[in-house]
DNA sequence: TACATAATGTAGCTTTGGCTACACTTTGGC
DNA sequence: GCCAAAGTGTAGCCAAAGCTACATTATGTA
């Protein structure tokens, strides 16, 4: 029913490509929490010796309740191992994820700084951008930084 | 209680900055749906003459049910005006948002392409990155593209 | 004009990830 | 060794965004 009212000039972007791009973005968002948690846990383990719920909450800018529920999910997914009133540990899979994320984070931050963006802004923007950078784009960023 | 087990060498990143960066990222995610919808509605209005629920669903890669519920929220927030079985219209605020988003999207895509990233990858990555680019970073992207 | 079908709307479910309020456990300092 | 305070856990609330299944409305065509 209802055909195009006028001769649809230029489909600004093909619907199928945009739909696929948005689906990809949503997949990235679903993985994002796990990535930030893994990175934060590894960071804390390195700098404090261990990661506690309260440290994570401070680091991630959420309450300890949110941290607890998210850790339960990450344990279900095999990324962390938690026991009541104990420090939080990454599984091998969690450690691998943390390393990849830390690397990606560094590449993005360094790239933004090499464009002349101030450190603090680079840190803030990178925290969001890092999850949406495909391998090819990451490589292009790294190449530009070390040009 | 529990003090640092060892002499906490280097806090890889200050907790306060990371927490603030993550809060900013979450704020951006909360605004993201509105931005993509506004842009898609404006696009459809321009290319088809009007935006219908079914077109949006195809464009956004979700079911028409999701589109309906999201439109109800966007109407609550004063960005769109919807009436049962009618085309969807942007309010002045919605049009303004759509223009800004369309501009940001173009700048990010052009920037990625100017780094040598293939068009399709640029489109996919931009769909996520665009929501995490601060004004300063956007300006740096634009400047690099037209260097 | 009738009506099959496309479009639209709604009910009700799920997961994620925020929160407050309150309860329980650990632990450092006295 | 006690015990207050810090840390941790849990119950239960909320909103966003996804879905399926089904009901209702509009409309192009026969
Ligand atoms: Mn991040
Ligand atoms: Mn990060
Ligand atoms: Mn987008
Ligand atoms: Mn994002």
XYZ file of C-alpha atoms in Angstrom, chain A residues 2-26 28-29 32 36 39-40 43-50 52 55 57-62 102 105 111-112 115 117 119-138 140-141 144, chain B residues 2-26 28-29 32 36 39-40 43-50 52 55 57-62 102 105 111-112 115 117 119-138 140-141 144:
152
model
C 1.079 3.572 0.149
C 3.820 3.976 -2.366
C 6.446 6.669 -2.290
C 4.666 10.001 -2.534
C 7.304 11.418 -4.786
C 10.063 9.839 -6.821
C 12.354 9.112 -3.799
C 15.371 10.984 -5.104
C 18.456 9.700 -3.348
C 18.269 7.227 -0.506
C 20.795 9.115 1.608
C 22.183 5.821 2.843
C 20.972 2.341 1.948
C 18.588 1.178 4.666
C 20.183 -2.239 4.810
C 23.643 -0.844 5.516
C 22.410 1.509 8.172
C 20.376 -1.241 9.824
C 23.428 -3.479 9.868
C 25.609 -0.690 11.255
C 23.137 -0.044 14.052
C 22.905 -3.748 14.876
C 26.692 -3.817 15.103
C 26.653 -0.789 17.405
C 24.136 -2.529 19.659
C 29.223 -3.491 20.785
C 27.190 -1.899 23.548
C 30.989 -2.819 26.539
C 35.310 -1.871 31.019
C 40.069 -3.591 32.250
C 39.307 -2.001 35.617
C 44.223 -2.264 36.554
C 43.291 -2.542 40.219
C 44.987 -5.902 40.611
C 48.148 -4.395 39.148
C 48.109 -1.190 41.168
C 46.526 -2.253 44.478
C 47.355 -5.906 44.554
C 43.682 -6.849 44.418
C 37.514 -5.128 45.690
C 37.268 0.006 44.421
C 32.419 1.051 42.258
C 34.613 4.124 42.699
C 36.478 3.438 39.476
C 33.377 2.824 37.389
C 31.269 5.610 38.830
C 28.410 3.380 40.007
C 43.774 -2.053 27.514
C 42.227 1.962 24.868
C 45.751 8.595 18.422
C 43.490 11.363 19.739
C 45.647 14.805 16.597
C 43.412 16.771 21.476
C 44.916 14.500 27.353
C 41.808 14.811 29.469
C 39.442 15.144 26.501
C 41.233 12.258 24.803
C 40.658 10.093 27.905
C 36.964 11.003 28.085
C 36.213 10.486 24.394
C 38.286 7.312 24.179
C 36.231 5.674 26.926
C 33.267 5.646 24.556
C 34.974 5.449 21.170
C 37.154 2.439 22.060
C 34.186 0.063 21.895
C 33.248 1.024 18.345
C 36.614 0.768 16.627
C 36.918 -2.172 14.235
C 40.276 -3.936 13.796
C 40.890 -2.122 10.512
C 40.181 1.272 12.004
C 42.328 0.471 15.030
C 44.737 2.894 10.836
C 44.804 4.793 14.148
C 48.791 7.389 11.964
C 42.009 -2.969 54.334
C 44.738 -0.703 53.147
C 46.764 -1.263 50.010
C 48.586 -4.548 50.324
C 51.684 -3.152 48.694
C 52.739 0.380 47.996
C 50.292 0.960 45.097
C 52.890 1.885 42.516
C 51.231 3.835 39.703
C 47.499 4.361 39.563
C 47.301 3.616 35.846
C 44.606 6.244 35.482
C 43.118 8.332 38.261
C 39.890 6.687 39.434
C 38.029 9.983 39.474
C 38.819 10.714 35.830
C 37.867 7.248 34.678
C 34.646 7.354 36.685
C 33.773 10.707 35.126
C 34.628 9.426 31.634
C 32.394 6.405 32.106
C 29.546 8.570 33.416
C 29.908 10.719 30.307
C 29.825 7.622 28.096
C 26.619 6.488 29.817
C 25.957 9.654 25.607
C 24.358 6.235 25.352
C 22.025 7.883 21.380
C 19.646 7.937 15.539
C 18.419 11.432 11.891
C 16.512 8.513 10.358
C 16.362 11.206 6.116
C 13.128 9.398 5.345
C 11.133 12.607 5.190
C 13.660 13.969 2.698
C 13.892 10.873 0.514
C 10.389 9.394 0.747
C 8.312 12.430 1.536
C 7.304 11.016 4.921
C 6.358 5.701 8.571
C 10.305 2.427 7.242
C 11.897 -0.302 11.656
C 13.650 -1.375 8.462
C 16.147 1.496 8.692
C 16.970 0.927 12.352
C 17.094 -2.844 12.262
C 14.421 -3.396 14.922
C 23.661 14.387 10.417
C 27.868 11.684 11.203
C 37.412 11.605 8.603
C 37.615 7.817 8.708
C 42.453 7.858 6.985
C 39.338 3.221 5.814
C 33.557 3.366 2.908
C 31.561 0.489 4.334
C 33.779 0.078 7.409
C 33.722 3.839 7.884
C 29.909 3.798 7.862
C 29.719 0.947 10.365
C 32.258 2.343 12.814
C 30.914 5.883 12.520
C 27.456 4.767 13.591
C 28.864 4.033 17.037
C 31.731 6.508 17.252
C 29.616 9.547 16.335
C 27.914 9.566 19.721
C 31.171 9.762 21.667
C 32.918 12.590 19.842
C 33.171 15.807 21.846
C 33.034 19.181 20.050
C 36.812 19.565 20.308
C 37.455 16.145 18.841
C 34.901 16.745 16.088
C 40.034 18.097 15.052
C 38.498 15.450 12.779
C 42.367 16.794 9.523
